Coordinates of C-alpha atoms in Angstrom, one line a residue:
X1 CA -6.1 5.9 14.3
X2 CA -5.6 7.5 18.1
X3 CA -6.2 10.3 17.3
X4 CA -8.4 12.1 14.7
X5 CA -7.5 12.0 11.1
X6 CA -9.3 14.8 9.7
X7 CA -8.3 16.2 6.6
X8 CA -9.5 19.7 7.4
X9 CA -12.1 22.0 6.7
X10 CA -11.0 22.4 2.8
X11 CA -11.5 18.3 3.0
X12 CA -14.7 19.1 4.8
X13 CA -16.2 21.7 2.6
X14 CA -15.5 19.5 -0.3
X15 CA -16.9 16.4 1.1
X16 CA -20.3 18.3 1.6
X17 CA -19.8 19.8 -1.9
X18 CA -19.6 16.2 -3.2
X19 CA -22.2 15.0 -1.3
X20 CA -24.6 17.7 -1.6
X21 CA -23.9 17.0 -5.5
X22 CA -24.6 13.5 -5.4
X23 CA -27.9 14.4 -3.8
X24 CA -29.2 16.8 -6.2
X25 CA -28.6 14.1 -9.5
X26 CA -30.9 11.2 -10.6
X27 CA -29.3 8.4 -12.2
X28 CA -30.6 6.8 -15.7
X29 CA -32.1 3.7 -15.6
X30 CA -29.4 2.3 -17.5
X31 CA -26.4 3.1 -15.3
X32 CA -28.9 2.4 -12.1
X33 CA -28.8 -1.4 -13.7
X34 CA -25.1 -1.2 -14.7
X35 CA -24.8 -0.3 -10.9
X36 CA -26.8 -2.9 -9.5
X37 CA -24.6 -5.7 -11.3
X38 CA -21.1 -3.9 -10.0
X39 CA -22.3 -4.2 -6.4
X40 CA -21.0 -7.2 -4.2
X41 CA -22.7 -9.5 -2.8
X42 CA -23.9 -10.1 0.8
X43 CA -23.8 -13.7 1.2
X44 CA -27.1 -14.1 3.1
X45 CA -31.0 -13.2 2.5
X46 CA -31.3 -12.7 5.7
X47 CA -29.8 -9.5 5.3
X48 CA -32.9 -7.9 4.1
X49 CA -35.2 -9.9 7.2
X50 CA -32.6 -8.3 9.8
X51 CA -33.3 -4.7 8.7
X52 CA -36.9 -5.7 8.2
X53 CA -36.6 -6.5 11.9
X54 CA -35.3 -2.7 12.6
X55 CA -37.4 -1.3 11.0
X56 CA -40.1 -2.7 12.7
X57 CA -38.9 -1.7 15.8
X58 CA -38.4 2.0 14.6
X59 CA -41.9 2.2 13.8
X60 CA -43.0 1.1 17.3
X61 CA -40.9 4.2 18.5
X62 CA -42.5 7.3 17.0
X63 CA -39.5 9.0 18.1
X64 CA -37.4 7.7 15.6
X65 CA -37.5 8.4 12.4
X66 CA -38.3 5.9 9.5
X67 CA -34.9 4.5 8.1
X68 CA -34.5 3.2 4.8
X69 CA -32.7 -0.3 4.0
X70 CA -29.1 0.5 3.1
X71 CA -28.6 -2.8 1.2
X72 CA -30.4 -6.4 0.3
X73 CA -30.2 -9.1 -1.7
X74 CA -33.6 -10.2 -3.2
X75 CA -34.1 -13.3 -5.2
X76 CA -37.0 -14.0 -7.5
X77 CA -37.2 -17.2 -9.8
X78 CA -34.0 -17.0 -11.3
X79 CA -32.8 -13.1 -11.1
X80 CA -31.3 -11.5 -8.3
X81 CA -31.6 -7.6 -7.6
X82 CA -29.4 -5.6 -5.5
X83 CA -30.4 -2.2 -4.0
X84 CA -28.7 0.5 -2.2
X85 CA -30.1 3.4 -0.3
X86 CA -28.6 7.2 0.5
X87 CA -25.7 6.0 -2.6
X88 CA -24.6 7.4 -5.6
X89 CA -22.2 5.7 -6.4
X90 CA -20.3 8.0 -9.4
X91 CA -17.8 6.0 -10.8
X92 CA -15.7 2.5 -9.9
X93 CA -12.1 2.9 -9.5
X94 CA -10.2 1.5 -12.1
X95 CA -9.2 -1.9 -11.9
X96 CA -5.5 -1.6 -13.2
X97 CA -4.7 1.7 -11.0
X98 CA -5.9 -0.7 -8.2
X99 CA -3.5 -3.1 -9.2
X100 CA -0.6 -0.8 -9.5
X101 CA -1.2 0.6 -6.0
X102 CA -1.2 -2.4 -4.6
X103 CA 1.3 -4.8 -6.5
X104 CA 4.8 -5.7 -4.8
X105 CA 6.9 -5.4 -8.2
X106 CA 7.6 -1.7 -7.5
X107 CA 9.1 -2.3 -4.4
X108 CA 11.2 -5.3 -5.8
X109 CA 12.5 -2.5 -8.6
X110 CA 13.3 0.0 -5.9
X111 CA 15.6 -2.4 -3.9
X112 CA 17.2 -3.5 -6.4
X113 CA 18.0 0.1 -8.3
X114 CA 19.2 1.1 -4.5
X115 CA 21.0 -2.6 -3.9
X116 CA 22.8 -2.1 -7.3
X117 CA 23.5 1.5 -7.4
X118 CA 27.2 1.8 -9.8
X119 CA 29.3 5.1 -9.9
X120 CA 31.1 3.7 -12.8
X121 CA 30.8 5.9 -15.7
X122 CA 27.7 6.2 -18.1
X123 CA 27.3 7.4 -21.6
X124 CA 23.7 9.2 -21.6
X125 CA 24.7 12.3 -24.2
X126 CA 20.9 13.0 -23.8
X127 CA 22.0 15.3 -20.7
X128 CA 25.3 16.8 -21.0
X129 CA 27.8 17.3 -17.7
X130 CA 27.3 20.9 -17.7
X131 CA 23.4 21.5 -18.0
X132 CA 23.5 18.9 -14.8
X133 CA 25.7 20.9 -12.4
X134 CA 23.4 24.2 -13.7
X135 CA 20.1 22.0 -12.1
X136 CA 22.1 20.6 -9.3
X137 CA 23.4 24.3 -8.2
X138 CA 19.7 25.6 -8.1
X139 CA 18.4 22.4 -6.4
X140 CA 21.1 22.6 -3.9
X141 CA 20.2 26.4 -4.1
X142 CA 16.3 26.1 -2.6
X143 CA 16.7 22.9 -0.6
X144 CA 18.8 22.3 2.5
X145 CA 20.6 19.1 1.4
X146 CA 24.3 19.0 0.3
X147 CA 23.5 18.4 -3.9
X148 CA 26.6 20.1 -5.2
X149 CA 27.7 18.1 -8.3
X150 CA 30.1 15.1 -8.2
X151 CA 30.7 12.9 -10.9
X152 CA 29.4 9.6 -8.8
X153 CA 26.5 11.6 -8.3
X154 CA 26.3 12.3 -12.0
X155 CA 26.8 9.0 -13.2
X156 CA 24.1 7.5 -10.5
X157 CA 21.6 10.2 -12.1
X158 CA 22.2 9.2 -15.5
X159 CA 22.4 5.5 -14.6
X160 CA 19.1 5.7 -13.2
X161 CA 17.9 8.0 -16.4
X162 CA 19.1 5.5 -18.8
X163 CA 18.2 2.0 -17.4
X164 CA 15.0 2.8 -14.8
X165 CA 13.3 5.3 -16.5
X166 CA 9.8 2.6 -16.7
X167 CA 10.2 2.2 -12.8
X168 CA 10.3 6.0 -11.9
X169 CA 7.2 7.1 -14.2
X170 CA 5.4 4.3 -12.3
X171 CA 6.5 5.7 -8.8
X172 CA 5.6 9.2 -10.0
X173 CA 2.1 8.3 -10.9
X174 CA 1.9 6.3 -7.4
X175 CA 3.2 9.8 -6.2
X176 CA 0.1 11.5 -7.1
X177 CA -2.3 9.8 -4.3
X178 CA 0.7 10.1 -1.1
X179 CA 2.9 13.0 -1.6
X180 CA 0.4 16.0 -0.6
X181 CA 0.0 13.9 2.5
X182 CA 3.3 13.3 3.2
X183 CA 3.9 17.6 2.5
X184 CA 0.5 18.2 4.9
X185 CA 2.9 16.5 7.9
X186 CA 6.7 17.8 6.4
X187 CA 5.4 21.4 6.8
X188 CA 3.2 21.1 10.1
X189 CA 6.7 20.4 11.8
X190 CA 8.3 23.0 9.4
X191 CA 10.5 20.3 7.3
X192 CA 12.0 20.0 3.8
X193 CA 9.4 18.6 1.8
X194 CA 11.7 17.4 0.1
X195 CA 11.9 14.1 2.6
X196 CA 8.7 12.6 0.3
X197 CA 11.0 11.5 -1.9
X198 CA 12.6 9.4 0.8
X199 CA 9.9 7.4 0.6
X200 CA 10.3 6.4 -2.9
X201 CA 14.0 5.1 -1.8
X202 CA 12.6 3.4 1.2
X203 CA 9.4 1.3 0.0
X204 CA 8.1 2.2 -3.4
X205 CA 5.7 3.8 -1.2
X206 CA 3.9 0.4 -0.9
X207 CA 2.6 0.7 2.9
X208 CA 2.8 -2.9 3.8
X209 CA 6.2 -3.4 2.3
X210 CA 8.7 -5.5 4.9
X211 CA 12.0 -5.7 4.5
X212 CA 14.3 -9.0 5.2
X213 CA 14.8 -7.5 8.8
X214 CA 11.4 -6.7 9.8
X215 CA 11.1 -2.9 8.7
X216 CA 7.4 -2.6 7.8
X217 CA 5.4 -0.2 5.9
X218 CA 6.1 2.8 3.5
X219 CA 8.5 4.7 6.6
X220 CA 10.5 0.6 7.1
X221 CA 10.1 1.2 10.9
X222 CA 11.8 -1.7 12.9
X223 CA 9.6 -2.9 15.8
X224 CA 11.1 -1.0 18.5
X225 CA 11.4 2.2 16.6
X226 CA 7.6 1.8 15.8
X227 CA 6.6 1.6 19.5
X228 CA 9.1 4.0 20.2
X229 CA 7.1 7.1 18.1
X230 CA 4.1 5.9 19.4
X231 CA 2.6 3.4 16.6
X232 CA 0.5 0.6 17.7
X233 CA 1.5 -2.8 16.9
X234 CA -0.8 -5.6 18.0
X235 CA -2.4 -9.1 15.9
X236 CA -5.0 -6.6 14.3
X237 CA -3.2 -3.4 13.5
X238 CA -0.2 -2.1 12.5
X239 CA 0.3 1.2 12.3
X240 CA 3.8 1.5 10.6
X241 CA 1.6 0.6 7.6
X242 CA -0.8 3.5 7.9
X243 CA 0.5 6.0 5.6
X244 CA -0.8 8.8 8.1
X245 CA 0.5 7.8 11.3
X246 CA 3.6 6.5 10.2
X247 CA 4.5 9.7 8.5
X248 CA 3.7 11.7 11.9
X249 CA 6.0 9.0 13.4
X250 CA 8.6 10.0 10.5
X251 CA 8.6 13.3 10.4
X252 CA 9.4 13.0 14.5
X253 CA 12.4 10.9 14.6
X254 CA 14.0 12.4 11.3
X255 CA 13.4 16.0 14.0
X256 CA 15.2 13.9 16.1
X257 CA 17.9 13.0 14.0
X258 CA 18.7 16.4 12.6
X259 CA 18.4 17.7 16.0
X260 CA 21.5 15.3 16.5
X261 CA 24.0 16.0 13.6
X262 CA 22.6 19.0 12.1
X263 CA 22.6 17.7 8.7
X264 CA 20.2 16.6 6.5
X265 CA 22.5 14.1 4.7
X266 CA 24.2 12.7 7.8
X267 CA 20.4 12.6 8.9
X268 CA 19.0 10.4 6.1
X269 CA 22.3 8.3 6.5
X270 CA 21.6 7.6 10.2
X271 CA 17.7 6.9 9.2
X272 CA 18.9 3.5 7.2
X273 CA 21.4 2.4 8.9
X274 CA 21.2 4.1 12.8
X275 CA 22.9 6.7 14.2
X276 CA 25.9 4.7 15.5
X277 CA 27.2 3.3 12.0
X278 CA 27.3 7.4 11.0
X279 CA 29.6 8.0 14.2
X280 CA 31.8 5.4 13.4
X281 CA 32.4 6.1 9.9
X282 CA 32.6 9.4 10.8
X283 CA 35.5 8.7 13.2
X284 CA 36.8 6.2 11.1
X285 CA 37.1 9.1 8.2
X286 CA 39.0 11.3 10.3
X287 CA 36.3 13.6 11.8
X288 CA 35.2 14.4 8.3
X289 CA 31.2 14.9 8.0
X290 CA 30.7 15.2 4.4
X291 CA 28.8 12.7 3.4
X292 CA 30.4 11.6 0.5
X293 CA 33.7 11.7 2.6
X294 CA 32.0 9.4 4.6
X295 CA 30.3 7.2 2.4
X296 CA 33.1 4.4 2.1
X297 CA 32.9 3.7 5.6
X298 CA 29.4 3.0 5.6
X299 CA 27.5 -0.3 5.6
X300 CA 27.1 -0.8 1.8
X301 CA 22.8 -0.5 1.5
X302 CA 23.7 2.9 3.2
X303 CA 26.4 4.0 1.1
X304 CA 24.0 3.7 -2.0
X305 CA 21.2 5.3 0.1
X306 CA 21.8 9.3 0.2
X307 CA 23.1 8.9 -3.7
X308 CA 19.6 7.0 -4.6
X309 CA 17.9 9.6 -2.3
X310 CA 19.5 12.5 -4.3
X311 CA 18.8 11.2 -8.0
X312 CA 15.3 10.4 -7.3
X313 CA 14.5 13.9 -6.0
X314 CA 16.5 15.0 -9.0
X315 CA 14.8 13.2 -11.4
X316 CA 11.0 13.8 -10.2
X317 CA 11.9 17.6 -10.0
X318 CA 13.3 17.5 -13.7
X319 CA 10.7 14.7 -14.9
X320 CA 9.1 17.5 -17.6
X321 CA 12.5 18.2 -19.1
X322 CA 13.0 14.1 -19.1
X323 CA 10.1 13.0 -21.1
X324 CA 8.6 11.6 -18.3
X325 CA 4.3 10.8 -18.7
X326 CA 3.3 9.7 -15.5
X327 CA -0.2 7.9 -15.0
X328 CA -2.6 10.2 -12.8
X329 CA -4.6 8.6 -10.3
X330 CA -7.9 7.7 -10.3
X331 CA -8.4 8.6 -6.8
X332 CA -7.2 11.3 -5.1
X333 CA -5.8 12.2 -1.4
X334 CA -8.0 14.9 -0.6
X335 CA -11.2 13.1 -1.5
X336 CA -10.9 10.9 1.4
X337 CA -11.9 11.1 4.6
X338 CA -12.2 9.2 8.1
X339 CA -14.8 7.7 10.6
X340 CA -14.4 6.2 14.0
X341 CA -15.2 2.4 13.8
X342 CA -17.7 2.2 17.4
X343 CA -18.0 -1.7 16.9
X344 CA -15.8 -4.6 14.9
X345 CA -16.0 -4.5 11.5
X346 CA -14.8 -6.5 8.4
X347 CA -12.8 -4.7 5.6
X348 CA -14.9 -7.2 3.3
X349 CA -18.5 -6.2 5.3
X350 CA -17.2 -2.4 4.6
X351 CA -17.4 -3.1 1.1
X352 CA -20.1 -5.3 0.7
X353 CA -22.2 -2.3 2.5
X354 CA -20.7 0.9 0.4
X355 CA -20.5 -0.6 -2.5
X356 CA -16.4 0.3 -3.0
X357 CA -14.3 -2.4 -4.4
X358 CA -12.4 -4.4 -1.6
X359 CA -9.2 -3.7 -3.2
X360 CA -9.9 0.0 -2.9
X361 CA -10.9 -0.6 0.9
X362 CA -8.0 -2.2 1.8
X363 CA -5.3 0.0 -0.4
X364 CA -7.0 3.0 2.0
X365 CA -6.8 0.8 5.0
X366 CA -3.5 -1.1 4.8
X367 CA -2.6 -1.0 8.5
X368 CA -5.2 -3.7 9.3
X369 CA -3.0 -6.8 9.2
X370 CA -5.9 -9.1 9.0
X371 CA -8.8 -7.0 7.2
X372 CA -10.9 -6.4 10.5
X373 CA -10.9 -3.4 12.5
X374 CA -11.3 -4.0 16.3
X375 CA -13.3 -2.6 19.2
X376 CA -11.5 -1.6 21.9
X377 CA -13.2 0.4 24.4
X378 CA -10.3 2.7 25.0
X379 CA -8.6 2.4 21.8
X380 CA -9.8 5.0 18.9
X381 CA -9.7 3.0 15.2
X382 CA -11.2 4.7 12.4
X383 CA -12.3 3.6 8.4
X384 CA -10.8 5.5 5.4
X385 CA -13.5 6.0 2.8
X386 CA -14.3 7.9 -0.5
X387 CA -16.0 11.2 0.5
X388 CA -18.8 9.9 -1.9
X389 CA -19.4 6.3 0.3
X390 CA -18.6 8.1 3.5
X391 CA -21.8 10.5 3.6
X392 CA -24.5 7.3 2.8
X393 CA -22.0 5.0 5.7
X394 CA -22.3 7.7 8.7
X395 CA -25.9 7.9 7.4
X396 CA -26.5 3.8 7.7
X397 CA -23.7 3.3 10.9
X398 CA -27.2 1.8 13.2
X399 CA -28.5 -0.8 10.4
X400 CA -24.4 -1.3 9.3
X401 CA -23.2 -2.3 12.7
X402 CA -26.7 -4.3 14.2
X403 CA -26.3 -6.2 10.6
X404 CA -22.0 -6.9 10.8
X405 CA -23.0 -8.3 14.5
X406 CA -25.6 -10.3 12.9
X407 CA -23.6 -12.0 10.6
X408 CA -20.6 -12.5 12.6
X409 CA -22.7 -14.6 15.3
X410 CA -24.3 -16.8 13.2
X411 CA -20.4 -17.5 11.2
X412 CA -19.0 -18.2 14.9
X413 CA -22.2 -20.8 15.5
X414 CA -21.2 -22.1 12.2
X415 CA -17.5 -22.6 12.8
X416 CA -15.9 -25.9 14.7
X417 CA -14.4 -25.2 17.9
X418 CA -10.9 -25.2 16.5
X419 CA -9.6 -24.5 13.0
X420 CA -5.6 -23.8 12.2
X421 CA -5.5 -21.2 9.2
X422 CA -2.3 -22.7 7.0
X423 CA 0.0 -20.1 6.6
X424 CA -0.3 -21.1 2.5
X425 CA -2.2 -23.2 0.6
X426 CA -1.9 -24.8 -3.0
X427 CA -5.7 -24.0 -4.6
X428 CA -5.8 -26.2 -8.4
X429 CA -8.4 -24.6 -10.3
X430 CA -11.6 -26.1 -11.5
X431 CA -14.1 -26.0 -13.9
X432 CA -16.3 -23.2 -13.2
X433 CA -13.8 -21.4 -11.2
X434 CA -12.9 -17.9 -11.5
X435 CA -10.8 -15.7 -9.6
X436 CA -13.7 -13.5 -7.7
X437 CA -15.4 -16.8 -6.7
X438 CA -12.1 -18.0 -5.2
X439 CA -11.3 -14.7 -3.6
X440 CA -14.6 -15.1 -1.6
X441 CA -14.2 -18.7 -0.7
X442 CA -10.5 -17.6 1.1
X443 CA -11.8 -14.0 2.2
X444 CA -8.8 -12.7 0.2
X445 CA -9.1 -10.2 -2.7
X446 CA -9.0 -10.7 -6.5
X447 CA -5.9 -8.5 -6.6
X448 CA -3.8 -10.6 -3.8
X449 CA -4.6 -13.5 -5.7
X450 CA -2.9 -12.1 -8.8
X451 CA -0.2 -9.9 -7.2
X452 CA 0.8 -13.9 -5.1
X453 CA 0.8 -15.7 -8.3
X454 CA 1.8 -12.9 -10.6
X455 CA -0.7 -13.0 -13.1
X456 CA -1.3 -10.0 -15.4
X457 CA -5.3 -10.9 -16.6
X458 CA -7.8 -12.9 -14.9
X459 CA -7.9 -15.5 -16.8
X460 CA -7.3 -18.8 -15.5
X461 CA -6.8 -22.4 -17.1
X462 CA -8.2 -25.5 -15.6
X463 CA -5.5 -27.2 -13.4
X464 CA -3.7 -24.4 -13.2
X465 CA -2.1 -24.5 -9.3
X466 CA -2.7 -20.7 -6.8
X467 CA -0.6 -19.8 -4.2
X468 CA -3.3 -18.6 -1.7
X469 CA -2.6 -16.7 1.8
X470 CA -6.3 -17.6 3.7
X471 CA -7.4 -14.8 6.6
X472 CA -9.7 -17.4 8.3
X473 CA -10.6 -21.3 8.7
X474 CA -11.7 -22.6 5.3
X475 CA -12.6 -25.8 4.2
X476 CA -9.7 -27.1 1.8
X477 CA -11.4 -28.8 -0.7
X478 CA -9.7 -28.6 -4.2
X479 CA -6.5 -27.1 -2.3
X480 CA -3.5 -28.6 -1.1
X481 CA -0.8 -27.6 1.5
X482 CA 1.6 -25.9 1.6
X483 CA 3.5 -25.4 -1.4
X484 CA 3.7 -26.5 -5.2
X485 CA 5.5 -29.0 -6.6
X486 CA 8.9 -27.7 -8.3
X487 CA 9.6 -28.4 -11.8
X488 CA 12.5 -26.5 -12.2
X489 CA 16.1 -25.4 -10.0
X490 CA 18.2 -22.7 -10.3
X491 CA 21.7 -22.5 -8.7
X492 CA 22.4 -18.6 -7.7
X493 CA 25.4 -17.5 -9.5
X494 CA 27.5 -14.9 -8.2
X495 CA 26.1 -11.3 -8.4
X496 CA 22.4 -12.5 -8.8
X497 CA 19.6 -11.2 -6.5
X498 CA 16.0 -12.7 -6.0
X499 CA 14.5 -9.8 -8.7
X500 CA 17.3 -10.7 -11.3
X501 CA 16.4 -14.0 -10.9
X502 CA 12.8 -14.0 -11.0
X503 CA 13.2 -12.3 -14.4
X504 CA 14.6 -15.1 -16.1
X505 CA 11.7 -16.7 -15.2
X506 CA 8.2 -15.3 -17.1
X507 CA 5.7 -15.0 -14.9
X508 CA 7.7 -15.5 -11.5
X509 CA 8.0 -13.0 -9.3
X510 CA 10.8 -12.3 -6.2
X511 CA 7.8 -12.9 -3.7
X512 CA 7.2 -16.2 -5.1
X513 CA 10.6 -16.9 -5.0
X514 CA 10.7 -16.0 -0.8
X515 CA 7.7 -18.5 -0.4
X516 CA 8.8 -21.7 -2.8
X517 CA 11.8 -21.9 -0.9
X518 CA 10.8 -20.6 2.5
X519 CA 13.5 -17.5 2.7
X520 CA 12.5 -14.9 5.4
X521 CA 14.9 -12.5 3.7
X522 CA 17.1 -11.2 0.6
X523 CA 19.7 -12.3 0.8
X524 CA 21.7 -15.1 -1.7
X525 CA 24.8 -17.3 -1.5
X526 CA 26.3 -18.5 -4.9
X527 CA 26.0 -22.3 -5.0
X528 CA 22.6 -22.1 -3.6
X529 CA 19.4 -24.2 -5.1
X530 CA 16.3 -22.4 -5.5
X531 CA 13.0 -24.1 -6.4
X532 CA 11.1 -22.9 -9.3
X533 CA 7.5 -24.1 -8.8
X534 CA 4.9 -24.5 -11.5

């Protein structure tokens, strides 16, 4: 976001190949109609009389060529027809691949398989004690981290084998999109590439995942750390949520790290829990630097850390010999590319003028905290984008940002002086409601919607109460604040965590746990009350 993104010139070559493709086919007039209904709409008609306006004024200027309307909303009698210029749009991403990106379980699973990581013994006969230590001796063989066999190593692999196996084959199919960035950086500063998989242990790889401390994004950089490697942090952006950036920033202080104890274990130790906690257990273990000679002395999320480290990388290298089927994503990596944003933009304009889903913009744009991108004269932002939408938005960037000014002016003339956006509101659904037209009404997107309130369709029942997170001043009508009424308690028993709770409950997830009863972290007592809305 400083600096240019670029993926390349292989990233390059194939976005002119795709382009150049899309140029070359016509499109049915069936699919052109099944297109026109899939685009969004832009709230106002006077879309089409602004670019009207332009082009006007290009014709009075013979020096600039004729430009073509890039997108309008016409209404006649009772139909309305959308139209898109320099577009072809090839296919929609799918809907539940959007969802999976984007959904908080994962990273509920992931803390939770680390939290409650057991080295007691475990009966999986599927793989036997010696074909193990034959995988872990050529793991430990080709990568420089200390995998030589233990049995609490063993019996955390086949823990994980035998009770998580649904939450790995999710992770691996997530995999597909991030890990050939994640190599692209790891081998520019000639590292294992192994470290991807830390990312699994750290956030699911959900890049605005936050943890009960404050680490943020799919790295969990604290604050300080963050600024530290050079991130920027303000009210708009935050760049420990750009997968990009925040791997650079990784890949530095993990440098850093191993630069200090020259060990990759004792490295990944000191990454959760700070170098000083590894010194001291370190002294406290005699001088000893294994680190499972080390790992009693360690605060207890880090002494499950390395292991959970070690048995993911163990199980995503063997998945094939597993069983494991992984769903392949429907988007890829390398068929992205950025732009530099010259003026403000909406993520919701962005998609209302390319014609890509608004869960797709903002699962390539996470590190925009509040779904604008900012202007700042000596700041460099830049848009993610399909290779296939980025072509036809460079091509449209005069009409796209005179028509974004355009309707931001006339929303600020529209808005009172002063309006306090509630940090939550309570929406009870209506007749006639659905969840796209609520989405729009509290410029949030259909997936937050159903990843707040945990809902698996989108259906919805009249009465039924939303949990709804507004980005800007709405009118409340039909909403209440802040929070549902409870119509159930639970009193945390010993050995229960928010995600082993939240399953007893269908339908109830550990987020909506955190906001019913106002907990800013994790963490339990026995004995305490926790409100279980409706």
């Amino acid at each position: 976001m400083k600096k240019s993104l670029s993926l390349g010139i292989a990233l390059s070559c194939l976005s002119v190949l795709v382009l150049n493709a899309q140029e070359s086919n016509t499109e049915k007039p069936a699919e052109a109609a099944l297109l026109s209904k899939s685009l969004p709409v832009v709230d106002t008609v006077e879309l089409k009389q602004i670019q009207q306006s332009l082009n006007k004024e290009m014709k009075g200027n013979p020096s600039k060529p004729d430009q073509k309307v890039f997108l309008f909303k016409e209404i006649k009698g009772d139909s309305t027809t959308y139209n898109l210029k320099d577009r072809k749009y090839a296919a929609k991403i799918d809907e539940r691949w959007i969802e999976e990106l984007t959904t908080g379980t994962l990273y509920d699973s992931i803390s939770a398989l680390v939290d409650d990581t057991e080295y007691e013994e475990v009966n999986y006969p599927e793989l036997t004690t010696e074909t193990l230590k034959k995988r872990l001796a050529d793991l430990n063989a080709r990568t420089p981290f200390n995998i030589e066999y233990n049995p609490s190593l063993e019996n955390v692999i086949k823990g994980y084998l035998k009770r998580h196996k649904p939450t790995l084959e999710r992770l691996m199919g997530l995999s597909e999109f991030y890990f050939p960035g994640f190599e692209e950086t790891f081998d520019k500063y000639d590292m294992p590439l192994e470290l991807k998989y830390l990312a699994i242990v750290e956030s699911a790889l959900r890049p605005r995942a936050k943890s009960h401390a404050g680490a943020t994004g799919i790295w969990q950089f604290m604050f300080g750390t963050g600024k530290l490697y050079g991130l920027d942090i303000s009210s708009y952006v935050d760049e420990r949520m750009d997968p990009i950036m925040s791997t650079e920033a990784a890949a530095k202080y993990l440098s850093k790290l191993y630069e200090i104890f020259g060990d990759w274990d004792l490295a990944l130790a000191s990454y959760n829990s700070g170098p000083g906690n590894v010194s001291k257990a370190i002294r406290r273990s005699g001088g000893r630097t294994n680190y499972w000679n080390i790992r009693h002395h360690l605060p207890r999320e880090t002494a499950g850390y390395v292991p959970a480290f070690l048995a993911t990388m163990y199980i995503f290298e063997y998945a094939e010999e597993h069983g494991y089927k992984p769903q392949k994503p429907d988007i890829n990596y390398f068929e992205t590319d950025t732009v530099r944003v010259k003026e403000m933009l909406t993520l919701q304009q962005v998609s209302a003028y390319t014609g890509v889903s608004l869960e797709e913009i903002q699962f390539l744009n996470p590190a925009y905290k509040l779904d604008i991108i900012p202007y700042v004269s000596d700041e460099d932002y830049y848009l993610r984008l399909p290779v296939t939408a980025l072509g036809p938005f460079v091509n449209n960037e005069t009409e796209i940002y005179a028509t974004a000014k355009e309707e931001m002016k006339r929303e600020e003339e529209t808005l009172p002086e002063y309006l306090e956006v509630p940090s939550s509101v309570t929406y009870r659904v209506r007749s006639g409601d659905y969840l796209g037209k609520i989405a729009e009404r509290y410029s949030v997107g259909v997936s937050q919607i159903k990843r707040w309130n945990n809902l698996r369709s989108n259906s919805l029942r009249v009465g039924q109460r939303l949990i709804l997170y507004p980005t800007k001043p709405v009118a409340t009508a039909g909403a209440t604040a802040p929070a549902a009424k409870a119509s159930k308690k639970y009193v945390v028993k010993k050995g229960d965590s928010l995600w082993t709770i939240a399953r007893k409950f269908p339908g109830v997830s550990a987020e909506n746990l955190k906001v019913w009863n106002d907990l800013s972290g994790n963490s339990l007592k026995p004995g305490m009350t926790l409100v279980i809305a409706n």
